[in-house]
Amino acid sequence: MKNLPSTKLRGLAAVVAVAGFAALAMPAQAAQTAGTAGEPLPAGKTAESQAVRTEGVQRSTALAAAWNSTTAKNTVRYNKLYKAPVIPPSKCKEVKATLTTAAAVKAYDQQMLTCMWAAWAPVLKAAGANYKLKPTLIVHNYSRVNTYCGIVRGPQSYYCGYKNGQIYIPWGLIQTYWKQNPTFARAYATNTIAHEYAHHVQFVTGILDASWWRQRAFTTQSTKLEESRRRELQASCLGSAYIGANKRYYPMSGTLYTQWKYVVAHSGDQAGAVRDHGSLSNHNWWSTAGFNATSSTTTASRCNTFAAISSRVS
């Protein structure tokens, strides 16, 4: 779920977002005690933290010149997205697939990506964003992946805001989860692609670039990390909003819903990891808020983490 500035875009403004859900790995000792539910348990974010350190911290000249403290704040806090109408259900059903191959994971995620693109379009159009821009899905199974936004290491899901945007999904990790618990794997895959697409929503509305400008402009580590948490928790909220809007058709109910609740309640900053994604309780709070956002007149207004008090994004 982490956003990183580009290190090699030759002057083009772009950012990358790495998902932190890879923290949900099942330790060997936990596999025997997880019970019949069989959920993978949190095991830290070592790989993700390594990706952050190796990605680099420079931002492009174009990105630096595009913002100042006022325009960046206005973009993240008062964006037109927050006044856009509620996201409609896509009415897309879940792809029935055994998620043990790259092809199966790509088919599963590609349909959901296409459905999210269609569902978010009227919301983004109302916000004055480029609602026609559709990101490319790339599934990988590599420890080192070269992207337009630089190098990311480990079995990570991430978003790169270059041209139309790219979403990278580690199919091997989903395969591992499938072998442990297929329902959990489905919940994880669903939640992860929704979160990554939410970074695309941030990208086309300017929130992603503006937030990165703010993070680089802050002078203390604590304020930099808080900005990262606001950005990531918003992506989780917006991603969950799509899942909630389409819950009757996917459907998000029964054991799949139970496993999804487990995923969102156990995602976030793990013990000993960098505090850049938000606590487990806050991740759960924002995900739940997004899932239930269709009860209001807008969706994104329920996900305005940039207007929240610090304790809610801790």
mmCIF file of C-alpha atoms in Angstrom:
data_model
loop_
_atom_site.group_PDB
_atom_site.id
_atom_site.type_symbol
_atom_site.label_atom_id
_atom_site.label_comp_id
_atom_site.label_asym_id
_atom_site.label_seq_id
_atom_site.Cartn_x
_atom_site.Cartn_y
_atom_site.Cartn_z
ATOM 1 C CA MET A 1 0.000 0.000 0.000
ATOM 2 C CA LYS A 2 2.986 2.300 0.026
ATOM 3 C CA ASN A 3 3.352 5.245 -2.344
ATOM 4 C CA LEU A 4 6.828 5.940 -3.636
ATOM 5 C CA PRO A 5 8.070 8.725 -5.880
ATOM 6 C CA SER A 6 9.635 7.833 -9.186
ATOM 7 C CA THR A 7 13.392 7.594 -9.472
ATOM 8 C CA LYS A 8 13.802 7.187 -13.217
ATOM 9 C CA LEU A 9 11.035 8.834 -15.198
ATOM 10 C CA ARG A 10 13.166 11.404 -16.972
ATOM 11 C CA GLY A 11 11.196 14.393 -15.739
ATOM 12 C CA LEU A 12 7.745 12.846 -15.831
ATOM 13 C CA ALA A 13 5.532 13.043 -12.757
ATOM 14 C CA ALA A 14 4.663 9.573 -11.522
ATOM 15 C CA VAL A 15 4.368 7.632 -8.307
ATOM 16 C CA VAL A 16 4.215 4.030 -7.247
ATOM 17 C CA ALA A 17 2.065 2.470 -4.563
ATOM 18 C CA VAL A 18 3.037 -0.777 -2.904
ATOM 19 C CA ALA A 19 0.439 -2.862 -1.095
ATOM 20 C CA GLY A 20 1.119 -3.872 2.466
ATOM 21 C CA PHE A 21 -1.197 -6.863 2.481
ATOM 22 C CA ALA A 22 1.814 -9.115 1.960
ATOM 23 C CA ALA A 23 2.190 -8.838 5.730
ATOM 24 C CA LEU A 24 -0.447 -11.560 5.946
ATOM 25 C CA ALA A 25 1.865 -14.531 5.674
ATOM 26 C CA MET A 26 1.349 -17.709 7.627
ATOM 27 C CA PRO A 27 4.319 -18.593 9.845
ATOM 28 C CA ALA A 28 5.057 -22.305 9.974
ATOM 29 C CA GLN A 29 4.298 -22.473 13.669
ATOM 30 C CA ALA A 30 0.916 -20.804 13.136
ATOM 31 C CA ALA A 31 -0.230 -23.173 10.429
ATOM 32 C CA GLN A 32 -1.062 -25.837 12.975
ATOM 33 C CA THR A 33 -2.920 -23.502 15.330
ATOM 34 C CA ALA A 34 -4.993 -21.442 12.948
ATOM 35 C CA GLY A 35 -8.016 -23.679 13.401
ATOM 36 C CA THR A 36 -10.536 -24.607 10.760
ATOM 37 C CA ALA A 37 -10.648 -21.066 9.408
ATOM 38 C CA GLY A 38 -7.045 -21.413 8.232
ATOM 39 C CA GLU A 39 -6.363 -17.695 7.894
ATOM 40 C CA PRO A 40 -2.755 -16.738 7.256
ATOM 41 C CA LEU A 41 -1.492 -14.697 10.187
ATOM 42 C CA PRO A 42 0.480 -11.427 10.206
ATOM 43 C CA ALA A 43 4.221 -11.918 10.036
ATOM 44 C CA GLY A 44 5.633 -8.448 9.540
ATOM 45 C CA LYS A 45 6.515 -6.340 6.508
ATOM 46 C CA THR A 46 10.177 -7.038 5.979
ATOM 47 C CA ALA A 47 9.898 -7.429 2.218
ATOM 48 C CA GLU A 48 7.791 -4.320 1.850
ATOM 49 C CA SER A 49 10.100 -2.232 3.998
ATOM 50 C CA GLN A 50 13.007 -3.395 1.851
ATOM 51 C CA ALA A 51 11.094 -2.305 -1.243
ATOM 52 C CA VAL A 52 10.670 1.129 0.277
ATOM 53 C CA ARG A 53 14.353 1.475 1.075
ATOM 54 C CA THR A 54 15.571 0.352 -2.325
ATOM 55 C CA GLU A 55 13.055 2.322 -4.370
ATOM 56 C CA GLY A 56 14.754 5.635 -3.638
ATOM 57 C CA VAL A 57 13.478 8.968 -2.381
ATOM 58 C CA GLN A 58 13.897 11.371 -5.281
ATOM 59 C CA ARG A 59 10.966 12.843 -7.116
ATOM 60 C CA SER A 60 10.913 14.161 -10.641
ATOM 61 C CA THR A 61 11.471 17.817 -11.500
ATOM 62 C CA ALA A 62 8.017 18.009 -13.037
ATOM 63 C CA LEU A 63 6.395 16.688 -9.879
ATOM 64 C CA ALA A 64 8.317 19.160 -7.731
ATOM 65 C CA ALA A 65 7.328 22.119 -9.883
ATOM 66 C CA ALA A 66 3.653 21.230 -10.075
ATOM 67 C CA TRP A 67 2.801 21.895 -6.419
ATOM 68 C CA ASN A 68 3.156 24.231 -3.498
ATOM 69 C CA SER A 69 1.857 23.843 0.042
ATOM 70 C CA THR A 70 -1.486 25.489 -0.744
ATOM 71 C CA THR A 71 -2.295 23.682 -3.991
ATOM 72 C CA ALA A 72 -1.207 20.335 -2.586
ATOM 73 C CA LYS A 73 -3.319 20.758 0.562
ATOM 74 C CA ASN A 74 -6.343 21.857 -1.430
ATOM 75 C CA THR A 75 -5.980 18.846 -3.740
ATOM 76 C CA VAL A 76 -5.798 16.225 -1.010
ATOM 77 C CA ARG A 77 -8.259 17.776 1.447
ATOM 78 C CA TYR A 78 -10.823 19.590 -0.695
ATOM 79 C CA ASN A 79 -10.741 17.539 -3.868
ATOM 80 C CA LYS A 80 -13.844 17.538 -6.063
ATOM 81 C CA LEU A 81 -13.866 13.773 -5.612
ATOM 82 C CA TYR A 82 -15.323 14.256 -2.132
ATOM 83 C CA LYS A 83 -18.412 15.920 -3.586
ATOM 84 C CA ALA A 84 -18.911 13.345 -6.329
ATOM 85 C CA PRO A 85 -21.901 10.991 -6.069
ATOM 86 C CA VAL A 86 -21.874 7.544 -4.570
ATOM 87 C CA ILE A 87 -20.116 4.807 -6.518
ATOM 88 C CA PRO A 88 -22.694 2.574 -8.227
ATOM 89 C CA PRO A 89 -22.577 -1.236 -8.186
ATOM 90 C CA SER A 90 -20.836 -2.661 -11.218
ATOM 91 C CA LYS A 91 -23.101 -5.740 -11.026
ATOM 92 C CA CYS A 92 -20.071 -7.851 -11.919
ATOM 93 C CA LYS A 93 -19.879 -11.335 -10.471
ATOM 94 C CA GLU A 94 -16.782 -12.998 -9.102
ATOM 95 C CA VAL A 95 -14.774 -15.043 -11.575
ATOM 96 C CA LYS A 96 -14.860 -18.712 -10.618
ATOM 97 C CA ALA A 97 -11.258 -19.782 -10.835
ATOM 98 C CA THR A 98 -8.673 -21.863 -9.023
ATOM 99 C CA LEU A 99 -6.092 -19.230 -8.147
ATOM 100 C CA THR A 100 -2.988 -21.355 -8.533
ATOM 101 C CA THR A 101 -1.592 -20.073 -11.835
ATOM 102 C CA ALA A 102 -0.622 -16.706 -13.249
ATOM 103 C CA ALA A 103 -3.331 -17.003 -15.901
ATOM 104 C CA ALA A 104 -6.037 -17.719 -13.343
ATOM 105 C CA VAL A 105 -5.036 -14.824 -11.103
ATOM 106 C CA LYS A 106 -4.845 -12.483 -14.079
ATOM 107 C CA ALA A 107 -8.313 -13.498 -15.300
ATOM 108 C CA TYR A 108 -9.709 -13.067 -11.792
ATOM 109 C CA ASP A 109 -8.193 -9.626 -11.295
ATOM 110 C CA GLN A 110 -8.652 -8.408 -14.865
ATOM 111 C CA GLN A 111 -12.419 -8.711 -14.708
ATOM 112 C CA MET A 112 -12.519 -6.899 -11.404
ATOM 113 C CA LEU A 113 -10.246 -4.168 -12.758
ATOM 114 C CA THR A 114 -12.514 -3.696 -15.783
ATOM 115 C CA CYS A 115 -15.567 -3.612 -13.540
ATOM 116 C CA MET A 116 -14.006 -1.054 -11.202
ATOM 117 C CA TRP A 117 -13.002 1.078 -14.169
ATOM 118 C CA ALA A 118 -16.629 1.195 -15.309
ATOM 119 C CA ALA A 119 -18.073 1.729 -11.836
ATOM 120 C CA TRP A 120 -15.692 4.518 -10.875
ATOM 121 C CA ALA A 121 -16.103 6.316 -14.220
ATOM 122 C CA PRO A 122 -19.205 8.406 -13.362
ATOM 123 C CA VAL A 123 -17.710 9.331 -9.993
ATOM 124 C CA LEU A 124 -14.431 10.445 -11.547
ATOM 125 C CA LYS A 125 -16.241 12.272 -14.326
ATOM 126 C CA ALA A 126 -18.208 14.243 -11.739
ATOM 127 C CA ALA A 127 -14.915 15.046 -10.023
ATOM 128 C CA GLY A 128 -13.482 16.436 -13.269
ATOM 129 C CA ALA A 129 -10.865 13.685 -13.515
ATOM 130 C CA ASN A 130 -9.788 11.616 -16.508
ATOM 131 C CA TYR A 131 -12.349 8.870 -16.036
ATOM 132 C CA LYS A 132 -11.395 7.153 -19.316
ATOM 133 C CA LEU A 133 -7.861 6.309 -18.191
ATOM 134 C CA LYS A 134 -7.675 2.567 -17.575
ATOM 135 C CA PRO A 135 -4.635 1.075 -15.819
ATOM 136 C CA THR A 136 -2.821 -1.985 -17.087
ATOM 137 C CA LEU A 137 -2.761 -5.150 -14.969
ATOM 138 C CA ILE A 138 0.564 -6.966 -14.672
ATOM 139 C CA VAL A 139 0.885 -10.187 -12.686
ATOM 140 C CA HIS A 140 4.350 -11.199 -11.556
ATOM 141 C CA ASN A 141 6.159 -13.743 -9.430
ATOM 142 C CA TYR A 142 9.518 -12.115 -9.001
ATOM 143 C CA SER A 143 11.637 -10.950 -6.070
ATOM 144 C CA ARG A 144 12.757 -7.933 -8.112
ATOM 145 C CA VAL A 145 10.496 -6.154 -10.578
ATOM 146 C CA ASN A 146 11.491 -3.269 -12.841
ATOM 147 C CA THR A 147 8.636 -0.813 -13.235
ATOM 148 C CA TYR A 148 8.315 2.588 -14.872
ATOM 149 C CA CYS A 149 8.521 3.969 -11.341
ATOM 150 C CA GLY A 150 11.691 2.137 -10.379
ATOM 151 C CA ILE A 151 12.555 -1.211 -8.803
ATOM 152 C CA VAL A 152 10.334 -2.894 -6.230
ATOM 153 C CA ARG A 153 11.466 -6.008 -4.374
ATOM 154 C CA GLY A 154 9.508 -8.861 -2.850
ATOM 155 C CA PRO A 155 6.090 -10.413 -3.564
ATOM 156 C CA GLN A 156 4.356 -7.044 -3.518
ATOM 157 C CA SER A 157 1.239 -5.579 -5.063
ATOM 158 C CA TYR A 158 1.719 -1.995 -6.133
ATOM 159 C CA TYR A 159 0.493 0.786 -8.361
ATOM 160 C CA CYS A 160 2.679 2.879 -10.655
ATOM 161 C CA GLY A 161 1.256 6.155 -11.909
ATOM 162 C CA TYR A 162 2.919 6.327 -15.316
ATOM 163 C CA LYS A 163 0.903 7.223 -18.430
ATOM 164 C CA ASN A 164 -2.296 5.186 -17.999
ATOM 165 C CA GLY A 165 -1.088 3.572 -14.738
ATOM 166 C CA GLN A 166 -0.013 0.014 -13.993
ATOM 167 C CA ILE A 167 -1.165 -2.356 -11.265
ATOM 168 C CA TYR A 168 1.261 -5.123 -10.318
ATOM 169 C CA ILE A 169 -0.057 -8.246 -8.552
ATOM 170 C CA PRO A 170 2.123 -11.128 -7.220
ATOM 171 C CA TRP A 171 0.253 -14.216 -8.340
ATOM 172 C CA GLY A 172 2.579 -16.576 -6.461
ATOM 173 C CA LEU A 173 1.572 -15.092 -3.122
ATOM 174 C CA ILE A 174 -2.101 -15.585 -3.946
ATOM 175 C CA GLN A 175 -1.300 -19.157 -4.982
ATOM 176 C CA THR A 176 0.312 -19.747 -1.590
ATOM 177 C CA TYR A 177 -2.748 -18.408 0.189
ATOM 178 C CA TRP A 178 -5.015 -20.565 -1.983
ATOM 179 C CA LYS A 179 -3.198 -23.699 -0.858
ATOM 180 C CA GLN A 180 -3.744 -22.663 2.761
ATOM 181 C CA ASN A 181 -7.327 -21.436 2.462
ATOM 182 C CA PRO A 182 -9.041 -20.780 -0.917
ATOM 183 C CA THR A 183 -11.669 -18.474 0.572
ATOM 184 C CA PHE A 184 -9.026 -16.374 2.259
ATOM 185 C CA ALA A 185 -7.106 -16.198 -1.037
ATOM 186 C CA ARG A 186 -10.221 -14.903 -2.798
ATOM 187 C CA ALA A 187 -10.784 -12.294 -0.102
ATOM 188 C CA TYR A 188 -7.149 -11.221 -0.198
ATOM 189 C CA ALA A 189 -7.082 -11.020 -4.001
ATOM 190 C CA THR A 190 -10.332 -9.053 -4.088
ATOM 191 C CA ASN A 191 -9.235 -6.603 -1.434
ATOM 192 C CA THR A 192 -5.774 -6.109 -2.899
ATOM 193 C CA ILE A 193 -6.863 -5.278 -6.449
ATOM 194 C CA ALA A 194 -9.539 -2.937 -5.047
ATOM 195 C CA HIS A 195 -6.925 -1.146 -2.940
ATOM 196 C CA GLU A 196 -4.547 -0.801 -5.879
ATOM 197 C CA TYR A 197 -7.290 0.538 -8.113
ATOM 198 C CA ALA A 198 -8.071 3.093 -5.420
ATOM 199 C CA HIS A 199 -4.522 4.374 -5.878
ATOM 200 C CA HIS A 200 -5.475 4.860 -9.532
ATOM 201 C CA VAL A 201 -8.457 6.919 -8.370
ATOM 202 C CA GLN A 202 -6.044 9.004 -6.311
ATOM 203 C CA PHE A 203 -3.745 9.308 -9.304
ATOM 204 C CA VAL A 204 -6.271 10.625 -11.812
ATOM 205 C CA THR A 205 -7.719 13.090 -9.281
ATOM 206 C CA GLY A 206 -4.277 14.473 -8.423
ATOM 207 C CA ILE A 207 -4.392 13.261 -4.830
ATOM 208 C CA LEU A 208 -1.547 10.788 -5.245
ATOM 209 C CA ASP A 209 0.935 13.281 -6.690
ATOM 210 C CA ALA A 210 -0.104 16.062 -4.297
ATOM 211 C CA SER A 211 0.226 13.802 -1.281
ATOM 212 C CA TRP A 212 3.672 12.719 -2.366
ATOM 213 C CA TRP A 213 4.703 16.345 -2.767
ATOM 214 C CA ARG A 214 3.491 17.020 0.773
ATOM 215 C CA GLN A 215 5.333 14.042 2.186
ATOM 216 C CA ARG A 216 8.597 15.110 0.600
ATOM 217 C CA ALA A 217 8.067 18.714 1.755
ATOM 218 C CA PHE A 218 7.496 17.836 5.410
ATOM 219 C CA THR A 219 10.587 18.252 7.537
ATOM 220 C CA THR A 220 10.134 15.582 10.217
ATOM 221 C CA GLN A 221 9.919 11.819 9.935
ATOM 222 C CA SER A 222 6.729 11.717 11.976
ATOM 223 C CA THR A 223 4.846 14.073 9.635
ATOM 224 C CA LYS A 224 6.169 12.228 6.583
ATOM 225 C CA LEU A 225 4.913 8.914 7.949
ATOM 226 C CA GLU A 226 1.540 10.401 8.877
ATOM 227 C CA GLU A 227 1.100 11.637 5.316
ATOM 228 C CA SER A 228 1.869 8.148 4.031
ATOM 229 C CA ARG A 229 -0.711 6.677 6.406
ATOM 230 C CA ARG A 230 -3.369 9.147 5.263
ATOM 231 C CA ARG A 231 -2.730 8.194 1.648
ATOM 232 C CA GLU A 232 -2.756 4.453 2.270
ATOM 233 C CA LEU A 233 -5.764 4.413 4.574
ATOM 234 C CA GLN A 234 -7.691 6.398 1.987
ATOM 235 C CA ALA A 235 -6.850 3.819 -0.671
ATOM 236 C CA SER A 236 -8.112 1.057 1.602
ATOM 237 C CA CYS A 237 -11.311 3.010 2.260
ATOM 238 C CA LEU A 238 -11.936 3.720 -1.420
ATOM 239 C CA GLY A 239 -11.138 0.136 -2.387
ATOM 240 C CA SER A 240 -13.560 -1.175 0.209
ATOM 241 C CA ALA A 241 -16.174 1.270 -1.069
ATOM 242 C CA TYR A 242 -16.251 -0.504 -4.420
ATOM 243 C CA ILE A 243 -16.505 -3.897 -2.720
ATOM 244 C CA GLY A 244 -19.379 -2.653 -0.572
ATOM 245 C CA ALA A 245 -21.188 -1.049 -3.480
ATOM 246 C CA ASN A 246 -21.113 -4.323 -5.415
ATOM 247 C CA LYS A 247 -21.639 -6.681 -2.467
ATOM 248 C CA ARG A 248 -25.018 -7.962 -3.687
ATOM 249 C CA TYR A 249 -23.632 -9.109 -7.010
ATOM 250 C CA TYR A 250 -20.125 -10.382 -6.255
ATOM 251 C CA PRO A 251 -21.447 -11.333 -3.632
ATOM 252 C CA MET A 252 -19.580 -10.285 -0.523
ATOM 253 C CA SER A 253 -21.384 -12.435 2.031
ATOM 254 C CA GLY A 254 -21.039 -15.643 4.018
ATOM 255 C CA THR A 255 -17.548 -17.061 4.414
ATOM 256 C CA LEU A 256 -16.056 -14.725 1.795
ATOM 257 C CA TYR A 257 -17.257 -11.735 3.799
ATOM 258 C CA THR A 258 -15.914 -13.290 6.986
ATOM 259 C CA GLN A 259 -12.499 -13.765 5.405
ATOM 260 C CA TRP A 260 -12.554 -10.247 3.938
ATOM 261 C CA LYS A 261 -13.217 -8.844 7.408
ATOM 262 C CA TYR A 262 -10.232 -10.834 8.639
ATOM 263 C CA VAL A 263 -8.034 -9.386 5.900
ATOM 264 C CA VAL A 264 -8.920 -5.760 6.620
ATOM 265 C CA ALA A 265 -8.660 -6.260 10.386
ATOM 266 C CA HIS A 266 -5.162 -7.746 10.105
ATOM 267 C CA SER A 267 -3.686 -5.450 7.456
ATOM 268 C CA GLY A 268 -1.637 -2.415 8.319
ATOM 269 C CA ASP A 269 1.511 -1.708 10.299
ATOM 270 C CA GLN A 270 2.804 -4.844 11.969
ATOM 271 C CA ALA A 271 4.957 -4.912 15.097
ATOM 272 C CA GLY A 272 8.478 -3.746 14.375
ATOM 273 C CA ALA A 273 7.660 -2.400 10.912
ATOM 274 C CA VAL A 274 7.737 1.170 9.635
ATOM 275 C CA ARG A 275 4.617 3.114 10.723
ATOM 276 C CA ASP A 276 3.581 4.139 7.223
ATOM 277 C CA HIS A 277 0.270 2.342 6.596
ATOM 278 C CA GLY A 278 -1.777 2.824 9.742
ATOM 279 C CA SER A 279 -2.556 0.636 12.724
ATOM 280 C CA LEU A 280 -4.560 -2.537 12.303
ATOM 281 C CA SER A 281 -7.502 -0.947 14.105
ATOM 282 C CA ASN A 282 -7.461 2.170 11.925
ATOM 283 C CA HIS A 283 -7.082 0.119 8.765
ATOM 284 C CA ASN A 284 -10.109 -1.874 9.801
ATOM 285 C CA TRP A 285 -12.021 1.314 10.684
ATOM 286 C CA TRP A 286 -11.426 3.006 7.324
ATOM 287 C CA SER A 287 -12.056 -0.182 5.352
ATOM 288 C CA THR A 288 -15.358 -0.668 7.140
ATOM 289 C CA ALA A 289 -16.277 2.980 6.599
ATOM 290 C CA GLY A 290 -15.653 2.582 2.888
ATOM 291 C CA PHE A 291 -17.577 -0.668 2.683
ATOM 292 C CA ASN A 292 -20.617 1.053 4.228
ATOM 293 C CA ALA A 293 -20.195 4.334 2.320
ATOM 294 C CA THR A 294 -23.095 3.633 -0.038
ATOM 295 C CA SER A 295 -25.439 4.562 2.811
ATOM 296 C CA SER A 296 -24.444 8.207 2.296
ATOM 297 C CA THR A 297 -24.983 10.586 -0.611
ATOM 298 C CA THR A 298 -21.334 10.372 -1.672
ATOM 299 C CA THR A 299 -18.662 7.701 -1.390
ATOM 300 C CA ALA A 300 -15.318 9.469 -1.322
ATOM 301 C CA SER A 301 -16.380 11.994 1.315
ATOM 302 C CA ARG A 302 -16.447 9.100 3.772
ATOM 303 C CA CYS A 303 -12.834 8.383 2.831
ATOM 304 C CA ASN A 304 -11.313 11.828 3.321
ATOM 305 C CA THR A 305 -8.448 10.709 5.531
ATOM 306 C CA PHE A 306 -6.682 14.015 4.870
ATOM 307 C CA ALA A 307 -9.307 15.820 6.968
ATOM 308 C CA ALA A 308 -9.196 13.266 9.803
ATOM 309 C CA ILE A 309 -7.620 13.868 13.189
ATOM 310 C CA SER A 310 -4.172 12.367 13.718
ATOM 311 C CA SER A 311 -5.393 9.622 16.053
ATOM 312 C CA ARG A 312 -7.671 8.257 13.329
ATOM 313 C CA VAL A 313 -4.708 7.866 10.964
ATOM 314 C CA SER A 314 -2.196 6.662 13.538
#
